[in-house]
Amino acid sequence: MTGESVNVIVGELAIRADIANADTVLPTACAGGATVAYAAGVPVLVIAVHGRWAPNSPVILSYIRAVDCWRDNAMRNVGL
């Protein structure tokens, strides 16, 4: 299976699912890979270099997803 065939399949599924702007939907593993690496303790700079983002690019931060919203909450240890 080629990359282009994956794009076609994902695009067709997005249309069938009635997703807004389905014609612009493309598959990506960037968020998954970046999130898993970050959760494993890999520094953001290393993830950026591996993903071929510029080392000082803020874009990498948009690819790292919160896996555990409570554990990753900045206010977790703040007393109420």
N, CA, C and O atoms as a printed pandas DataFrame, in Angstrom:
     atom_number atom_name residue_name chain_id  residue_number  x_coord  y_coord  z_coord
0              1         N          MET        A               1    0.852   -1.166    0.000
1              2        CA          MET        A               1    0.000    0.000    0.000
2              3         C          MET        A               1    0.899    1.230    0.000
3              4         O          MET        A               1    1.851    1.324    0.775
4              5         N          THR        A               2    0.585    2.150   -0.866
5              6        CA          THR        A               2    1.391    3.364   -0.966
6              7         C          THR        A               2    0.849    4.448   -0.041
7              8         O          THR        A               2   -0.272    4.350    0.458
8              9         N          GLY        A               3    1.647    5.467    0.179
9             10        CA          GLY        A               3    1.203    6.592    0.976
10            11         C          GLY        A               3   -0.001    7.278    0.349
11            12         O          GLY        A               3   -0.920    7.700    1.050
12            13         N          GLU        A               4    0.009    7.387   -0.968
13            14        CA          GLU        A               4   -1.111    8.026   -1.663
14            15         C          GLU        A               4   -2.396    7.226   -1.502
15            16         O          GLU        A               4   -3.471    7.806   -1.353
16            17         N          SER        A               5   -2.294    5.889   -1.533
17            18        CA          SER        A               5   -3.514    5.087   -1.360
18            19         C          SER        A               5   -4.071    5.236    0.057
19            20         O          SER        A               5   -5.287    5.212    0.249
20            21         N          VAL        A               6   -3.203    5.387    1.037
21            22        CA          VAL        A               6   -3.659    5.631    2.404
22            23         C          VAL        A               6   -4.389    6.972    2.469
23            24         O          VAL        A               6   -5.434    7.085    3.111
24            25         N          ASN        A               7   -3.835    7.988    1.801
25            26        CA          ASN        A               7   -4.491    9.300    1.763
26            27         C          ASN        A               7   -5.883    9.210    1.153
27            28         O          ASN        A               7   -6.825    9.820    1.659
28            29         N          VAL        A               8   -6.016    8.450    0.063
29            30        CA          VAL        A               8   -7.311    8.293   -0.606
30            31         C          VAL        A               8   -8.315    7.613    0.321
31            32         O          VAL        A               8   -9.460    8.050    0.434
32            33         N          ILE        A               9   -7.882    6.546    0.979
33            34        CA          ILE        A               9   -8.779    5.807    1.879
34            35         C          ILE        A               9   -9.226    6.678    3.042
35            36         O          ILE        A               9  -10.413    6.717    3.367
36            37         N          VAL        A              10   -8.288    7.377    3.672
37            38        CA          VAL        A              10   -8.635    8.246    4.799
38            39         C          VAL        A              10   -9.571    9.358    4.334
39            40         O          VAL        A              10  -10.529    9.694    5.030
40            41         N          GLY        A              11   -9.301    9.925    3.168
41            42        CA          GLY        A              11  -10.173   10.967    2.629
42            43         C          GLY        A              11  -11.583   10.469    2.383
43            44         O          GLY        A              11  -12.552   11.156    2.707
44            45         N          GLU        A              12  -11.706    9.271    1.808
45            46        CA          GLU        A              12  -13.032    8.696    1.546
46            47         C          GLU        A              12  -13.779    8.417    2.855
47            48         O          GLU        A              12  -14.983    8.654    2.948
48            49         N          LEU        A              13  -13.067    7.918    3.854
49            50        CA          LEU        A              13  -13.701    7.654    5.152
50            51         C          LEU        A              13  -14.147    8.955    5.813
51            52         O          LEU        A              13  -15.202    9.001    6.445
52            53         N          ALA        A              14  -13.350   10.010    5.671
53            54        CA          ALA        A              14  -13.719   11.302    6.243
54            55         C          ALA        A              14  -14.993   11.832    5.586
55            56         O          ALA        A              14  -15.852   12.397    6.263
56            57         N          ILE        A              15  -15.116   11.652    4.282
57            58        CA          ILE        A              15  -16.325   12.078    3.566
58            59         C          ILE        A              15  -17.521   11.270    4.036
59            60         O          ILE        A              15  -18.582   11.833    4.305
60            61         N          ARG        A              16  -17.362    9.956    4.138
61            62        CA          ARG        A              16  -18.453    9.089    4.606
62            63         C          ARG        A              16  -18.881    9.445    6.029
63            64         O          ARG        A              16  -20.058    9.335    6.373
64            65         N          ALA        A              17  -17.916    9.873    6.858
65            66        CA          ALA        A              17  -18.212   10.228    8.248
66            67         C          ALA        A              17  -18.775   11.640    8.359
67            68         O          ALA        A              17  -19.093   12.110    9.452
68            69         N          ASP        A              18  -18.893   12.306    7.223
69            70        CA          ASP        A              18  -19.454   13.664    7.167
70            71         C          ASP        A              18  -18.659   14.646    8.029
71            72         O          ASP        A              18  -19.227   15.477    8.738
72            73         N          ILE        A              19  -17.333   14.528    7.949
73            74        CA          ILE        A              19  -16.431   15.422    8.680
74            75         C          ILE        A              19  -16.312   16.734    7.909
75            76         O          ILE        A              19  -16.152   16.735    6.688
76            77         N          ALA        A              20  -16.390   17.837    8.626
77            78        CA          ALA        A              20  -16.241   19.145    7.992
78            79         C          ALA        A              20  -14.878   19.229    7.305
79            80         O          ALA        A              20  -13.872   18.775    7.850
80            81         N          ASN        A              21  -14.855   19.803    6.129
81            82        CA          ASN        A              21  -13.618   19.940    5.338
82            83         C          ASN        A              21  -12.938   18.596    5.111
83            84         O          ASN        A              21  -11.713   18.495    5.176
84            85         N          ALA        A              22  -13.728   17.574    4.845
85            86        CA          ALA        A              22  -13.195   16.216    4.676
86            87         C          ALA        A              22  -12.143   16.137    3.584
87            88         O          ALA        A              22  -11.260   15.281    3.635
88            89         N          ASP        A              23  -12.228   17.018    2.600
89            90        CA          ASP        A              23  -11.261   16.991    1.501
90            91         C          ASP        A              23   -9.861   17.417    1.944
91            92         O          ASP        A              23   -8.904   17.249    1.188
92            93         N          THR        A              24   -9.723   17.962    3.149
93            94        CA          THR        A              24   -8.410   18.376    3.645
94            95         C          THR        A              24   -7.842   17.408    4.685
95            96         O          THR        A              24   -6.728   17.609    5.170
96            97         N          VAL        A              25   -8.592   16.365    5.030
97            98        CA          VAL        A              25   -8.159   15.425    6.065
98            99         C          VAL        A              25   -7.082   14.499    5.503
99           100         O          VAL        A              25   -7.255   13.890    4.447
100          101         N          LEU        A              26   -5.985   14.408    6.219
101          102        CA          LEU        A              26   -4.894   13.516    5.833
102          103         C          LEU        A              26   -4.438   12.721    7.053
103          104         O          LEU        A              26   -4.520   13.212    8.179
104          105         N          PRO        A              27   -3.960   11.500    6.836
105          106        CA          PRO        A              27   -3.453   10.719    7.968
106          107         C          PRO        A              27   -2.114   11.275    8.424
107          108         O          PRO        A              27   -1.333   11.788    7.623
108          109         N          THR        A              28   -1.867   11.167    9.700
109          110        CA          THR        A              28   -0.581   11.589   10.240
110          111         C          THR        A              28   -0.265   10.790   11.494
111          112         O          THR        A              28   -1.151   10.477   12.290
112          113         N          ALA        A              29    0.975   10.475   11.651
113          114        CA          ALA        A              29    1.416    9.770   12.853
114          115         C          ALA        A              29    2.231   10.703   13.741
115          116         O          ALA        A              29    2.752   10.285   14.775
116          117         N          CYS        A              30    2.339   11.956   13.340
117          118        CA          CYS        A              30    3.171   12.904   14.094
118          119         C          CYS        A              30    2.705   13.064   15.528
119          120         O          CYS        A              30    3.507   12.986   16.458
120          121         N          ALA        A              31    1.411   13.287   15.711
121          122        CA          ALA        A              31    0.903   13.510   17.068
122          123         C          ALA        A              31    1.072   12.267   17.920
123          124         O          ALA        A              31    1.471   12.362   19.080
124          125         N          GLY        A              32    0.780   11.122   17.369
125          126        CA          GLY        A              32    0.917    9.877   18.129
126          127         C          GLY        A              32    2.350    9.617   18.535
127          128         O          GLY        A              32    2.627    9.291   19.689
128          129         N          GLY        A              33    3.256    9.761   17.597
129          130        CA          GLY        A              33    4.666    9.520   17.888
130          131         C          GLY        A              33    5.233   10.520   18.876
131          132         O          GLY        A              33    5.952   10.151   19.804
132          133         N          ALA        A              34    4.907   11.785   18.673
133          134        CA          ALA        A              34    5.400   12.827   19.574
134          135         C          ALA        A              34    4.840   12.647   20.978
135          136         O          ALA        A              34    5.555   12.830   21.963
136          137         N          THR        A              35    3.556   12.290   21.074
137          138        CA          THR        A              35    2.920   12.104   22.376
138          139         C          THR        A              35    3.512   10.930   23.124
139          140         O          THR        A              35    3.802   11.035   24.316
140          141         N          VAL        A              36    3.695    9.813   22.440
141          142        CA          VAL        A              36    4.258    8.621   23.082
142          143         C          VAL        A              36    5.691    8.883   23.537
143          144         O          VAL        A              36    6.082    8.487   24.635
144          145         N          ALA        A              37    6.466    9.548   22.693
145          146        CA          ALA        A              37    7.847    9.853   23.065
146          147         C          ALA        A              37    7.893   10.775   24.279
147          148         O          ALA        A              37    8.682   10.553   25.197
148          149         N          TYR        A              38    7.054   11.804   24.287
149          150        CA          TYR        A              38    7.018   12.736   25.415
150          151         C          TYR        A              38    6.596   12.026   26.697
151          152         O          TYR        A              38    7.176   12.253   27.759
152          153         N          ALA        A              39    5.581   11.165   26.594
153          154        CA          ALA        A              39    5.111   10.418   27.764
154          155         C          ALA        A              39    6.198    9.492   28.298
155          156         O          ALA        A              39    6.227    9.182   29.489
156          157         N          ALA        A              40    7.096    9.049   27.411
157          158        CA          ALA        A              40    8.194    8.169   27.821
158          159         C          ALA        A              40    9.378    8.956   28.377
159          160         O          ALA        A              40   10.393    8.374   28.760
160          161         N          GLY        A              41    9.241   10.289   28.418
161          162        CA          GLY        A              41   10.301   11.097   29.009
162          163         C          GLY        A              41   11.322   11.642   28.028
163          164         O          GLY        A              41   12.342   12.191   28.444
164          165         N          VAL        A              42   11.069   11.501   26.737
165          166        CA          VAL        A              42   12.004   12.026   25.744
166          167         C          VAL        A              42   11.888   13.552   25.726
167          168         O          VAL        A              42   10.779   14.079   25.642
168          169         N          PRO        A              43   13.005   14.266   25.804
169          170        CA          PRO        A              43   12.949   15.729   25.789
170          171         C          PRO        A              43   12.333   16.263   24.489
171          172         O          PRO        A              43   12.502   15.673   23.422
172          173         N          VAL        A              44   11.626   17.377   24.596
173          174        CA          VAL        A              44   10.953   17.974   23.442
174          175         C          VAL        A              44   11.948   18.272   22.322
175          176         O          VAL        A              44   11.628   18.073   21.150
176          177         N          LEU        A              45   13.145   18.743   22.660
177          178        CA          LEU        A              45   14.156   19.036   21.643
178          179         C          LEU        A              45   14.502   17.790   20.833
179          180         O          LEU        A              45   14.638   17.864   19.612
180          181         N          VAL        A              46   14.642   16.664   21.492
181          182        CA          VAL        A              46   14.974   15.410   20.810
182          183         C          VAL        A              46   13.822   14.983   19.899
183          184         O          VAL        A              46   14.045   14.525   18.778
184          185         N          ILE        A              47   12.584   15.136   20.393
185          186        CA          ILE        A              47   11.411   14.799   19.579
186          187         C          ILE        A              47   11.364   15.697   18.344
187          188         O          ILE        A              47   11.094   15.226   17.240
188          189         N          ALA        A              48   11.627   16.987   18.533
189          190        CA          ALA        A              48   11.606   17.932   17.420
190          191         C          ALA        A              48   12.629   17.549   16.354
191          192         O          ALA        A              48   12.311   17.529   15.165
192          193         N          VAL        A              49   13.833   17.252   16.770
193          194        CA          VAL        A              49   14.880   16.885   15.813
194          195         C          VAL        A              49   14.506   15.589   15.089
195          196         O          VAL        A              49   14.667   15.483   13.873
196          197         N          HIS        A              50   14.014   14.623   15.828
197          198        CA          HIS        A              50   13.629   13.349   15.223
198          199         C          HIS        A              50   12.497   13.528   14.214
199          200         O          HIS        A              50   12.488   12.884   13.165
200          201         N          GLY        A              51   11.535   14.411   14.535
201          202        CA          GLY        A              51   10.402   14.652   13.645
202          203         C          GLY        A              51   10.694   15.665   12.557
203          204         O          GLY        A              51    9.809   16.013   11.775
204          205         N          ARG        A              52   11.909   16.131   12.503
205          206        CA          ARG        A              52   12.386   17.103   11.527
206          207         C          ARG        A              52   11.715   18.466   11.649
207          208         O          ARG        A              52   11.552   19.183   10.662
208          209         N          TRP        A              53   11.327   18.815   12.883
209          210        CA          TRP        A              53   10.892   20.171   13.164
210          211         C          TRP        A              53   12.132   20.972   13.513
211          212         O          TRP        A              53   13.123   20.406   13.973
212          213         N          ALA        A              54   12.093   22.267   13.303
213          214        CA          ALA        A              54   13.210   23.110   13.724
214          215         C          ALA        A              54   13.319   23.010   15.241
215          216         O          ALA        A              54   12.297   22.994   15.927
216          217         N          PRO        A              55   14.528   22.943   15.776
217          218        CA          PRO        A              55   14.697   22.780   17.228
218          219         C          PRO        A              55   13.978   23.834   18.064
219          220         O          PRO        A              55   13.562   23.541   19.185
220          221         N          ASN        A              56   13.822   25.037   17.555
221          222        CA          ASN        A              56   13.172   26.096   18.324
222          223         C          ASN        A              56   11.729   26.346   17.860
223          224         O          ASN        A              56   11.132   27.362   18.216
224          225         N          SER        A              57   11.177   25.432   17.077
225          226        CA          SER        A              57    9.824   25.615   16.558
226          227         C          SER        A              57    8.767   25.319   17.624
227          228         O          SER        A              57    8.812   24.271   18.267
228          229         N          PRO        A              58    7.814   26.240   17.813
229          230        CA          PRO        A              58    6.735   25.974   18.767
230          231         C          PRO        A              58    5.708   24.975   18.223
231          232         O          PRO        A              58    4.836   24.521   18.963
232          233         N          VAL        A              59    5.805   24.635   16.945
233          234        CA          VAL        A              59    4.838   23.724   16.311
234          235         C          VAL        A              59    4.858   22.349   16.971
235          236         O          VAL        A              59    3.813   21.711   17.093
236          237         N          ILE        A              60    6.010   21.892   17.390
237          238        CA          ILE        A              60    6.107   20.573   18.022
238          239         C          ILE        A              60    5.167   20.473   19.214
239          240         O          ILE        A              60    4.607   19.407   19.471
240          241         N          LEU        A              61    4.990   21.556   19.937
241          242        CA          LEU        A              61    4.126   21.530   21.127
242          243         C          LEU        A              61    2.665   21.257   20.766
243          244         O          LEU        A              61    1.915   20.732   21.589
244          245         N          SER        A              62    2.258   21.607   19.552
245          246        CA          SER        A              62    0.878   21.338   19.139
246          247         C          SER        A              62    0.667   19.867   18.798
247          248         O          SER        A              62   -0.473   19.416   18.688
248          249         N          TYR        A              63    1.752   19.116   18.630
249          250        CA          TYR        A              63    1.643   17.696   18.315
250          251         C          TYR        A              63    1.656   16.812   19.559
251          252         O          TYR        A              63    1.278   15.643   19.488
252          253         N          ILE        A              64    2.080   17.350   20.684
253          254        CA          ILE        A              64    2.124   16.569   21.918
254          255         C          ILE        A              64    0.777   16.687   22.609
255          256         O          ILE        A              64    0.383   17.776   23.025
256          257         N          ARG        A              65    0.075   15.580   22.731
257          258        CA          ARG        A              65   -1.270   15.561   23.308
258          259         C          ARG        A              65   -1.210   15.157   24.782
259          260         O          ARG        A              65   -0.311   14.423   25.193
260          261         N          ALA        A              66   -2.157   15.631   25.562
261          262        CA          ALA        A              66   -2.270   15.210   26.953
262          263         C          ALA        A              66   -2.854   13.808   26.978
263          264         O          ALA        A              66   -3.967   13.593   26.498
264          265         N          VAL        A              67   -2.128   12.865   27.525
265          266        CA          VAL        A              67   -2.598   11.488   27.601
266          267         C          VAL        A              67   -3.403   11.301   28.873
267          268         O          VAL        A              67   -4.471   10.690   28.858
268          269         N          ASP        A              68   -2.894   11.821   29.957
269          270        CA          ASP        A              68   -3.565   11.731   31.244
270          271         C          ASP        A              68   -3.803   13.162   31.722
271          272         O          ASP        A              68   -2.905   13.798   32.274
272          273         N          CYS        A              69   -4.999   13.654   31.510
273          274        CA          CYS        A              69   -5.298   15.063   31.798
274          275         C          CYS        A              69   -5.121   15.419   33.273
275          276         O          CYS        A              69   -4.842   16.576   33.589
276          277         N          TRP        A              70   -5.272   14.471   34.169
277          278        CA          TRP        A              70   -5.069   14.765   35.585
278          279         C          TRP        A              70   -3.586   14.770   35.925
279          280         O          TRP        A              70   -3.109   15.699   36.575
280          281         N          ARG        A              71   -2.855   13.757   35.500
281          282        CA          ARG        A              71   -1.426   13.701   35.780
282          283         C          ARG        A              71   -0.693   14.866   35.130
283          284         O          ARG        A              71    0.250   15.404   35.710
284          285         N          ASP        A              72   -1.117   15.262   33.928
285          286        CA          ASP        A              72   -0.452   16.331   33.197
286          287         C          ASP        A              72   -0.999   17.718   33.521
287          288         O          ASP        A              72   -0.643   18.690   32.855
288          289         N          ASN        A              73   -1.857   17.824   34.531
289          290        CA          ASN        A              73   -2.474   19.083   34.898
290          291         C          ASN        A              73   -1.492   19.914   35.734
291          292         O          ASN        A              73   -0.994   19.446   36.758
292          293         N          ALA        A              74   -1.221   21.129   35.300
293          294        CA          ALA        A              74   -0.275   21.993   36.017
294          295         C          ALA        A              74   -0.749   22.335   37.420
295          296         O          ALA        A              74    0.066   22.681   38.275
296          297         N          MET        A              75   -2.038   22.246   37.673
297          298        CA          MET        A              75   -2.609   22.605   38.979
298          299         C          MET        A              75   -2.824   21.385   39.864
299          300         O          MET        A              75   -3.423   21.509   40.932
300          301         N          ARG        A              76   -2.364   20.236   39.462
301          302        CA          ARG        A              76   -2.619   18.994   40.178
302          303         C          ARG        A              76   -2.220   19.036   41.649
303          304         O          ARG        A              76   -2.970   18.572   42.508
304          305         N          ASN        A              77   -1.060   19.581   41.939
305          306        CA          ASN        A              77   -0.556   19.562   43.305
306          307         C          ASN        A              77   -0.815   20.843   44.074
307          308         O          ASN        A              77   -0.274   21.050   45.160
308          309         N          VAL        A              78   -1.646   21.701   43.504
309          310        CA          VAL        A              78   -1.984   22.955   44.170
310          311         C          VAL        A              78   -3.172   22.683   45.089
311          312         O          VAL        A              78   -4.205   22.182   44.647
312          313         N          GLY        A              79   -3.019   23.014   46.358
313          314        CA          GLY        A              79   -4.100   22.795   47.317
314          315         C          GLY        A              79   -5.286   23.693   47.017
315          316         O          GLY        A              79   -5.121   24.833   46.583
316          317         N          LEU        A              80   -6.461   23.182   47.247
317          318        CA          LEU        A              80   -7.662   23.989   47.014
318          319         C          LEU        A              80   -8.229   24.473   48.325
319          320         O          LEU        A              80   -9.243   25.170   48.339
